[in-house]
Tab-separated table of C-alpha atoms in Angstrom:
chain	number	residue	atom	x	y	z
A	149	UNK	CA	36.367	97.425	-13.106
A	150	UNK	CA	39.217	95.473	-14.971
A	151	UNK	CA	38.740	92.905	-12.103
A	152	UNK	CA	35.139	92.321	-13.239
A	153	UNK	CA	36.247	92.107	-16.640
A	154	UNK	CA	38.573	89.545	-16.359
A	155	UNK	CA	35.864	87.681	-14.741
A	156	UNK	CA	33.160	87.839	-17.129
A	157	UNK	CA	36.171	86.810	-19.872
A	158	UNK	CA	37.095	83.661	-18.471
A	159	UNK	CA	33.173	82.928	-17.304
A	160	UNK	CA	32.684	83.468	-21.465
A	161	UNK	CA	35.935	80.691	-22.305
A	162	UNK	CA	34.548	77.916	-19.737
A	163	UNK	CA	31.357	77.996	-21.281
A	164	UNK	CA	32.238	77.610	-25.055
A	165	UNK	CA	34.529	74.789	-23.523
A	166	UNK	CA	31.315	72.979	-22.330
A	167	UNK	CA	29.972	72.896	-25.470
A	168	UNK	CA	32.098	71.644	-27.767
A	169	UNK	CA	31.812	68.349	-29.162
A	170	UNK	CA	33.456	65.360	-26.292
A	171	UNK	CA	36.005	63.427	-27.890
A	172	UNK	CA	35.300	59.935	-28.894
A	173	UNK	CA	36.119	57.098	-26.417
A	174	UNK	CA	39.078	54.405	-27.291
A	175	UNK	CA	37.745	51.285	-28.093
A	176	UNK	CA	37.085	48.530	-24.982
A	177	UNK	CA	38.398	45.015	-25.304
A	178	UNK	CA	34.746	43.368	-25.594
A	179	UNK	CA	32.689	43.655	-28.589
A	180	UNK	CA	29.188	44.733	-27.120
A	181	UNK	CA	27.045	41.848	-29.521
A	182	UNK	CA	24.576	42.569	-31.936
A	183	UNK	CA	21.398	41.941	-30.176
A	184	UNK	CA	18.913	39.795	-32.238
A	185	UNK	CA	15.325	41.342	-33.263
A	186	UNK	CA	12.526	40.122	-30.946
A	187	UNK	CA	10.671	39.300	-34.094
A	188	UNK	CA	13.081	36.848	-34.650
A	189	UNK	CA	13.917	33.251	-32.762
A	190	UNK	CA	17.067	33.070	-31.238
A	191	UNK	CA	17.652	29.592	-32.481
A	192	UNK	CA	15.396	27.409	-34.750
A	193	UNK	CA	12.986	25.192	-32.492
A	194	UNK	CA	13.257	21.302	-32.177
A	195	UNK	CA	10.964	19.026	-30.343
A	196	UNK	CA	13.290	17.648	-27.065
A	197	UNK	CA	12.566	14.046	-25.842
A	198	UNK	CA	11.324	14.077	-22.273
A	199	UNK	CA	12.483	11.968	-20.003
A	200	UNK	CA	11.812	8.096	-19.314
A	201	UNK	CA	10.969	7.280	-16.021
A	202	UNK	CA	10.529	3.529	-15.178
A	203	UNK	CA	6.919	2.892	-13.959
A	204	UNK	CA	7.046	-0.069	-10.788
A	205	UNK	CA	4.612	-2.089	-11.204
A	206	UNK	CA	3.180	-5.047	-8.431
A	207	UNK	CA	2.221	-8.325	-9.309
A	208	UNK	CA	-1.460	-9.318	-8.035
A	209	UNK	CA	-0.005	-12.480	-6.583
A	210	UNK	CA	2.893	-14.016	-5.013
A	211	UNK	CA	5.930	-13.922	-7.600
A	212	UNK	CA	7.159	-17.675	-8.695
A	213	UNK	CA	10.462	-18.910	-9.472
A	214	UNK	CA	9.053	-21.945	-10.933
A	215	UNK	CA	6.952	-19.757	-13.311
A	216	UNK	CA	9.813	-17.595	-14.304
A	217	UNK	CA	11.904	-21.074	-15.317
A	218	UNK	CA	10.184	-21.239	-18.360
A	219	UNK	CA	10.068	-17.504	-19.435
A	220	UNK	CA	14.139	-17.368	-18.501
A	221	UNK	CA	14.712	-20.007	-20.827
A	222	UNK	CA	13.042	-18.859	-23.505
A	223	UNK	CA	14.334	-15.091	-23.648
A	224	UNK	CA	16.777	-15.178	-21.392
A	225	UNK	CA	19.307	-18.279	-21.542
A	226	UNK	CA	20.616	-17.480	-24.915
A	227	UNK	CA	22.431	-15.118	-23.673
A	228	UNK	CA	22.798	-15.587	-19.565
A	229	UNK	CA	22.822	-18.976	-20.135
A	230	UNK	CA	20.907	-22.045	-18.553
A	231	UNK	CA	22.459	-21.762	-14.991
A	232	UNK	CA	22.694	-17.852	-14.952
A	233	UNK	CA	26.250	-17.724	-15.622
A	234	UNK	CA	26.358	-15.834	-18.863
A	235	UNK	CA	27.596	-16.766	-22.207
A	236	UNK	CA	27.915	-13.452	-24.139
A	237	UNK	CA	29.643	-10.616	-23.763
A	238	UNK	CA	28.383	-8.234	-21.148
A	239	UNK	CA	25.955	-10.955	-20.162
A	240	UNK	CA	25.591	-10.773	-16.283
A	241	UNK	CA	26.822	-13.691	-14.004
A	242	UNK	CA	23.661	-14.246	-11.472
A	243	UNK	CA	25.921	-16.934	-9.616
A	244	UNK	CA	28.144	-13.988	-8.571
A	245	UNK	CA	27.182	-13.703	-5.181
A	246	UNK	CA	28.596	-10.365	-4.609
A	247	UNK	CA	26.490	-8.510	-7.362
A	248	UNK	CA	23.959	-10.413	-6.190
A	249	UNK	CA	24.082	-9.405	-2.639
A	250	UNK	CA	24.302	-6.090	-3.546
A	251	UNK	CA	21.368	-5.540	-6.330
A	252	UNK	CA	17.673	-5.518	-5.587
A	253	UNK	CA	14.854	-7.110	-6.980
A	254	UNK	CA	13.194	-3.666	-7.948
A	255	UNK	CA	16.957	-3.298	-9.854
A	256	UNK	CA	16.244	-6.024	-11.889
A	257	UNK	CA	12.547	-5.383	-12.712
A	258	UNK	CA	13.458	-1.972	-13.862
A	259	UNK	CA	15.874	-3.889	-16.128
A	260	UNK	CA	14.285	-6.698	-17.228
A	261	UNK	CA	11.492	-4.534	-18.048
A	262	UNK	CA	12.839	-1.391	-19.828
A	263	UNK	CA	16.140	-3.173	-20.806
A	264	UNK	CA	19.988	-2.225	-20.288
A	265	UNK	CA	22.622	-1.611	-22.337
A	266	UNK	CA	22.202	-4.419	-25.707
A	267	UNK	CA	19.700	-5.805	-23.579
A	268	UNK	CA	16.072	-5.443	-24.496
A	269	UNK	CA	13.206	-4.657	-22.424
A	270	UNK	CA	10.269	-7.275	-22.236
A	271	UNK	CA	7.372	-4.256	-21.027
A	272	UNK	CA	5.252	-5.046	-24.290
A	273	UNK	CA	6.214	-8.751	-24.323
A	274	UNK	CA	5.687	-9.653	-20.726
A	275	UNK	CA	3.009	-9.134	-17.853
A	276	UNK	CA	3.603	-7.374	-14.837
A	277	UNK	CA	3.013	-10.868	-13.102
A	278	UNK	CA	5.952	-12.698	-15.648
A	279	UNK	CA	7.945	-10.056	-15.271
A	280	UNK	CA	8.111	-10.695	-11.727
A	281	UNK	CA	8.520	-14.467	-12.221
A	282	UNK	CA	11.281	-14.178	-14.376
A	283	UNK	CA	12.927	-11.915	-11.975
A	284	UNK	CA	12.719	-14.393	-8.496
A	285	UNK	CA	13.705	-17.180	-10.858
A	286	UNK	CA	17.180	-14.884	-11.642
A	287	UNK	CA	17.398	-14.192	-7.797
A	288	UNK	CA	17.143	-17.977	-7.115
A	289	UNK	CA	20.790	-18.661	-9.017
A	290	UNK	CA	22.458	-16.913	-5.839
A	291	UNK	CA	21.082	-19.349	-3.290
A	292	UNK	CA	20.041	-22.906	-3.164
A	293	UNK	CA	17.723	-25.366	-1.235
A	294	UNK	CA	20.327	-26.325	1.237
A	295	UNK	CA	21.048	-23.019	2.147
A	296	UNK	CA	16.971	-21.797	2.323
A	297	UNK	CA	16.216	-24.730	4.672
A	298	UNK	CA	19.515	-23.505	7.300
A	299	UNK	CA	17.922	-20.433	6.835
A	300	UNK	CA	14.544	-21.448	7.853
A	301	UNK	CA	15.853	-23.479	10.925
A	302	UNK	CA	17.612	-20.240	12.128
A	303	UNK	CA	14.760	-18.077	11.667
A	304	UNK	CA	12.224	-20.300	13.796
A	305	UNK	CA	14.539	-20.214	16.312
A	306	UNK	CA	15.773	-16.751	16.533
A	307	UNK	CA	13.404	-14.288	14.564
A	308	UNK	CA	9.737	-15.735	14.407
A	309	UNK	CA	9.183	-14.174	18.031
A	310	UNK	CA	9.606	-11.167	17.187
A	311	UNK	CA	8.938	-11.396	12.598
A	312	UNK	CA	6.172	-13.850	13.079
A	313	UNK	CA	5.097	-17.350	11.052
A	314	UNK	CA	5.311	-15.422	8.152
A	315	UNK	CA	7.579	-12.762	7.788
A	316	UNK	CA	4.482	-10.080	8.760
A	317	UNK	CA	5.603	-8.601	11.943
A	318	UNK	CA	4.554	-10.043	15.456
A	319	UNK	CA	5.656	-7.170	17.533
A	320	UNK	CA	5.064	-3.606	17.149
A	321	UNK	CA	7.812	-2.530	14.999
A	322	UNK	CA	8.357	-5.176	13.186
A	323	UNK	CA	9.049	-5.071	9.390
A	324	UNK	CA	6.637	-6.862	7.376
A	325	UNK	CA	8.837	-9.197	5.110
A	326	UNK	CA	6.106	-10.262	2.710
A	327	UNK	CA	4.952	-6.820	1.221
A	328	UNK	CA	6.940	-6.660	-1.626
A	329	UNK	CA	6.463	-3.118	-1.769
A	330	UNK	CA	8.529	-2.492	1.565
A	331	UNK	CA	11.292	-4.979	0.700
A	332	UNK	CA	11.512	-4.911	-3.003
A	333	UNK	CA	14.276	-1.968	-2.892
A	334	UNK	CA	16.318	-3.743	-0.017
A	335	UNK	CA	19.271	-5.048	-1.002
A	336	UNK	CA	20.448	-8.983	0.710
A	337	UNK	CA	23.610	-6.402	2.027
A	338	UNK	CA	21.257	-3.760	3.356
A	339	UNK	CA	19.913	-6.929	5.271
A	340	UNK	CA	23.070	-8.117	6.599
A	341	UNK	CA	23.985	-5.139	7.879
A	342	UNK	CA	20.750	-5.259	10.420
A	343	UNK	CA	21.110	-8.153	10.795
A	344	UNK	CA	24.650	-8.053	12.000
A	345	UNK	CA	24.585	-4.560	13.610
A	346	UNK	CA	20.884	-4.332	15.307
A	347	UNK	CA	18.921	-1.847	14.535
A	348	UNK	CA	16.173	0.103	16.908
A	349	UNK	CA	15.119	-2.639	19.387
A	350	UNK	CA	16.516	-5.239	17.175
A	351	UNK	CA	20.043	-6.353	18.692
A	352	UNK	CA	22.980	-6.966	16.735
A	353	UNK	CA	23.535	-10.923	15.756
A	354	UNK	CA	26.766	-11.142	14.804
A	355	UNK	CA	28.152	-12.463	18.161
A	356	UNK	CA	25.749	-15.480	17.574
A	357	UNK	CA	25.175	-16.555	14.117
A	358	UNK	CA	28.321	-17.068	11.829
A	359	UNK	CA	28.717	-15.208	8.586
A	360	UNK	CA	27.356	-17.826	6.429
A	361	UNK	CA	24.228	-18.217	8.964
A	362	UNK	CA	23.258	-14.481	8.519
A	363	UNK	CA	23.522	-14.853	4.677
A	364	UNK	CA	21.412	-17.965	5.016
A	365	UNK	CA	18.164	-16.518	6.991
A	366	UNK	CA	18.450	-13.143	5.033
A	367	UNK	CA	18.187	-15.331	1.534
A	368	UNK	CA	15.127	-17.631	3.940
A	369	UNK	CA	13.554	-13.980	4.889
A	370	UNK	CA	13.069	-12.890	1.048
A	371	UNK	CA	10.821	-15.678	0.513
A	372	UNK	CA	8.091	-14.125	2.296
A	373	UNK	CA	8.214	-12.320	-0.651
A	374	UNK	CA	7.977	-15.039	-3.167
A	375	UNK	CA	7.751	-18.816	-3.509
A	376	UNK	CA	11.229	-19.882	-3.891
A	377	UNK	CA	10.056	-23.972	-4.881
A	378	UNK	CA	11.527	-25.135	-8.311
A	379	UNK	CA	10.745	-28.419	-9.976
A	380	UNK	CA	13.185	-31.245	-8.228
A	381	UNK	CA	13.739	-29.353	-5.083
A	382	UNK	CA	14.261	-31.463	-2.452
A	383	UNK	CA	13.603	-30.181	1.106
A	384	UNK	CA	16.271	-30.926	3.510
A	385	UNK	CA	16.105	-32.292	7.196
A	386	UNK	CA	15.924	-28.966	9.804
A	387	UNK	CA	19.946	-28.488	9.794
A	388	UNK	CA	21.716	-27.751	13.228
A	389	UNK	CA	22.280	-24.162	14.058
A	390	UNK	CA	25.676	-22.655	16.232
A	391	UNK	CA	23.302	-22.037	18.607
A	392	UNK	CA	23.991	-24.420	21.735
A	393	UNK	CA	20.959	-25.690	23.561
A	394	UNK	CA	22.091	-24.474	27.333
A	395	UNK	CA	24.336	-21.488	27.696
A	396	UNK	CA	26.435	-22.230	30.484
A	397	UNK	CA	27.080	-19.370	32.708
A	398	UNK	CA	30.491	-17.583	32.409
A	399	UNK	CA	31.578	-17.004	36.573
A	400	UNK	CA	32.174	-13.451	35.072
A	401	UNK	CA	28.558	-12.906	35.232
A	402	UNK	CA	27.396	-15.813	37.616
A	403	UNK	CA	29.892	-14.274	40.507
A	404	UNK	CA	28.637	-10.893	40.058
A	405	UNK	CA	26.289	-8.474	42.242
A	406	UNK	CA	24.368	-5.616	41.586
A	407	UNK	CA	26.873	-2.850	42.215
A	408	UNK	CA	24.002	-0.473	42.516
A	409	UNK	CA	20.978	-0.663	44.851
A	410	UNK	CA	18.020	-2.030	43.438
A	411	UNK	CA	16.159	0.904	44.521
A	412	UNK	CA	18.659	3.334	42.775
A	413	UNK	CA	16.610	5.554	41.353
A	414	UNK	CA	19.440	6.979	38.588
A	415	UNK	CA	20.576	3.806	37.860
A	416	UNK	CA	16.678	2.861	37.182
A	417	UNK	CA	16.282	5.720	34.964
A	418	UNK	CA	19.517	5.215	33.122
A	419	UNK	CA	18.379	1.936	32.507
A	420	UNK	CA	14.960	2.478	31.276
A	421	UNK	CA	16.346	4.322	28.114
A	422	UNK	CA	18.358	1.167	27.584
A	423	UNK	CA	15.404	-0.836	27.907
A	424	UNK	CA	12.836	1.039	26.022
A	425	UNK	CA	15.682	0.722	23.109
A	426	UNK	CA	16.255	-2.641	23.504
A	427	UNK	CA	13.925	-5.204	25.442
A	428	UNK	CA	10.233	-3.016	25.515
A	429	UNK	CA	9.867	-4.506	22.059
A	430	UNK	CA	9.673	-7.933	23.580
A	431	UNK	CA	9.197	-7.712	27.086
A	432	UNK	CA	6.491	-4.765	27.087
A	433	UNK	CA	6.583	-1.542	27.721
A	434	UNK	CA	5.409	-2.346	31.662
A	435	UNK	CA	7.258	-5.089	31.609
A	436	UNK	CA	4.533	-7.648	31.586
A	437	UNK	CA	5.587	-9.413	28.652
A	438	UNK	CA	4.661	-8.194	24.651
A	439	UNK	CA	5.431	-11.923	23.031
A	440	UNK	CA	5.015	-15.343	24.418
A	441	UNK	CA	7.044	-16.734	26.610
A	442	UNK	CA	8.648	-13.597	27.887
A	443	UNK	CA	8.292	-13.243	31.843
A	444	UNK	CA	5.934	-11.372	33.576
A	445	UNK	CA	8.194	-9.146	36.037
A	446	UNK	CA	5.038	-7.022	37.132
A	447	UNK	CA	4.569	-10.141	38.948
A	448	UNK	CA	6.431	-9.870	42.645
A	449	UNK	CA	7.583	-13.291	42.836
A	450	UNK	CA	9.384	-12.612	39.410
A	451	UNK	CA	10.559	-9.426	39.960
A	452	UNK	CA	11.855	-10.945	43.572
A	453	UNK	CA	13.314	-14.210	42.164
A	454	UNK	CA	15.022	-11.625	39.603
A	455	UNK	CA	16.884	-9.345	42.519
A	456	UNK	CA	17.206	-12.550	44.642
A	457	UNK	CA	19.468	-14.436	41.684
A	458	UNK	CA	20.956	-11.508	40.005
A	459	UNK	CA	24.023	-13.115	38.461
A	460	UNK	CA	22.171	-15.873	36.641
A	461	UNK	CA	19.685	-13.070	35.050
A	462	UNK	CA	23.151	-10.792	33.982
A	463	UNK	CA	24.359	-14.104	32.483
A	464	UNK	CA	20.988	-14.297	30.450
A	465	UNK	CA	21.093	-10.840	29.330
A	466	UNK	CA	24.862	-11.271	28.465
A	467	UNK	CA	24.863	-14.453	26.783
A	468	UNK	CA	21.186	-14.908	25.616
A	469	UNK	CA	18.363	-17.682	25.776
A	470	UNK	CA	15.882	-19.778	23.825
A	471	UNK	CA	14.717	-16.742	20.801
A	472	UNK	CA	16.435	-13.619	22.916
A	473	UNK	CA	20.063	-12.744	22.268
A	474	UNK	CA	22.640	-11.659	24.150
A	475	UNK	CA	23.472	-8.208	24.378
A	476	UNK	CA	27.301	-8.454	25.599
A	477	UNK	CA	28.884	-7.306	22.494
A	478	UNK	CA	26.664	-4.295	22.921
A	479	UNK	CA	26.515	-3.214	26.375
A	480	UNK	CA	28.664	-2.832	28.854
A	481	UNK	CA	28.036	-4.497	32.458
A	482	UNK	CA	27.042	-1.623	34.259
A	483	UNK	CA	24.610	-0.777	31.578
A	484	UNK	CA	22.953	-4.302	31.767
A	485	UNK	CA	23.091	-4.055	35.738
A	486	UNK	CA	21.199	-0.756	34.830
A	487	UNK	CA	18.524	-2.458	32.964
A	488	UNK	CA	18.207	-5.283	35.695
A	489	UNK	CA	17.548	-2.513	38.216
A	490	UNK	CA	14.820	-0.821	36.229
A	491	UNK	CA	13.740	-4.221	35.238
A	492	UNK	CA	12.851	-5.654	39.070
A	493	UNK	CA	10.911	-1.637	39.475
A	494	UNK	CA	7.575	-3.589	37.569
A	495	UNK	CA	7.122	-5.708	40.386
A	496	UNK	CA	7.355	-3.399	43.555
């Protein structure tokens, strides 16, 4: 019985424990914010610019430097100056060939257009059309007759094949230089680089043409894009290229042999993914020939005449002839020997 008591007596203490009031909490380090009413804005409201996106817009005819002359010289020369140099502050040099060679021309229709810095923008004063003059005059300061006509030599010789007559692409593939839409955003460096490195079934050229060469055809190749002819331009005789009219067989091709058989089935395959990369775009993809004067090796007496004399045809593939380059700073000899093999396949 006193057990039972002593029970309910301490049941009876626990429970007025539970009720009394809980002791207040210390105080945290954070000061829980004030929340503001809903009815209320958080923060007064203002009316936020939105942002100004140039609009690119294309001329309904082809560009013209000589055009632009007289629009350059009335808003422009103040302050670039007559011969592009610049003769203000902050006034851009357009005789600096490395800004040059690194801007585009859509670059400097955005500017000219919306403006840059202290310079204004011409959109309400200008056509689309003068806008575009103005800006092929500006890109005509980083090159000069001389220099368009090496150019234009090179080009016949080397890239028409392949570019055609006109910059539009003669082969599957290739780009069309006089849509200003496609080459508007490349930069004269972004050309170079091709130019000098290859690119898909385009071989590199910088075993072949000098530095100054490349530079040349790439300023030649943007006039697809625009008429480059200013008032007093004289047109210079066709200027001699590095090119030399006969390659003359190094013995380190001429002495050579097919090291594999020419009905090596691996070696064929390995050297119809070098092919496809490199000579389909020309030659065809069956070999028959895509572009004139490219042999037909579907032909036996071809494809014969090319197992029959293999050292003179690695010599052209190494070194080149007439419009096609050689690919020796790009393949090795076994890989050429490769393509050979696959090559004289068309014509069993």
């Amino acid at each position: 019985m006193q057990t039972k008591i002593v029970i309910l007596t301490t049941f009876i203490i626990l429970l007025f424990a539970a009720c009394t009031s809980p002791q207040s909490l210390p105080a945290g380090h954070t000061q829980i914010p004030t929340l503001i009413p809903a009815t209320e804005p958080s923060s007064p409201l203002t009316e936020t610019a939105l942002p100004s996106f140039p609009i690119q817009s294309y001329p309904a005819r082809l560009p013209s430097a000589q055009l632009g002359q007289p629009i350059y010289e009335t808003h422009c020369a103040s302050c670039h100056g007559e011969d592009g140099n610049g003769i203000v502050p902050g006034a851009r040099n357009f005789g600096d060939l490395d800004y040059m060679r690194g801007e585009t021309p859509a670059f400097f229709y955005t500017t000219v257009t919306d403006g840059r810095g202290e310079m204004q923008g011409f959109r309400d004063v200008l056509t689309s059309d003068e806008l575009w003059d103005v800006v092929f005059y500006v890109w005509r300061f980083s090159t000069d007759t001389e220099t368009l006509n090496l150019g234009q030599n090179i080009y016949e010789e080397n890239c028409q094949v392949c570019h055609g007559i006109d910059g539009t692409g003669e082969v599957l593939g290739a780009s069309d230089f006089s849509d200003l839409r496609i080459v508007d955003d490349q930069a004269p460096r972004d050309f170079y680089l091709v130019t000098t490195q290859g690119k898909g079934s385009m071989p590199a050229w910088q075993g072949r043409l000098s530095q100054d060469e490349r530079w040349s055809v790439i300023d030649y190749v943007r006039t697809f894009s625009y008429d480059p002819t200013l008032p007093g331009d004289i047109v210079a005789d066709p200027l001699p290229t590095s090119t030399p009219e006969e390659i003359v067989c190094d013995p380190k091709y001429l002495d050579q042999t097919n090291p594999y058989d020419w009905n090596d089935s691996a070696a064929s395959i390995a050297g119809q993914v070098t092919y496809d990369q490199a000579c389909g775009m020309c030659h065809g993809v069956d070999g028959s020939g895509a572009i004139p004067g490219t042999p037909d090796y579907t032909d036996p007496v071809v494809a014969e005449n090319l197992r029959s004399n293999g050292g003179e045809n690695l010599c052209v593939v190494a070194n080149g002839r007439d419009a096609m380059p050689g690919w020796k700073e790009t393949l090795t000899d076994e890989q050429m020997w490769e393509v050979l093999t696959f090559m004289y396949s068309f014509g069993k």
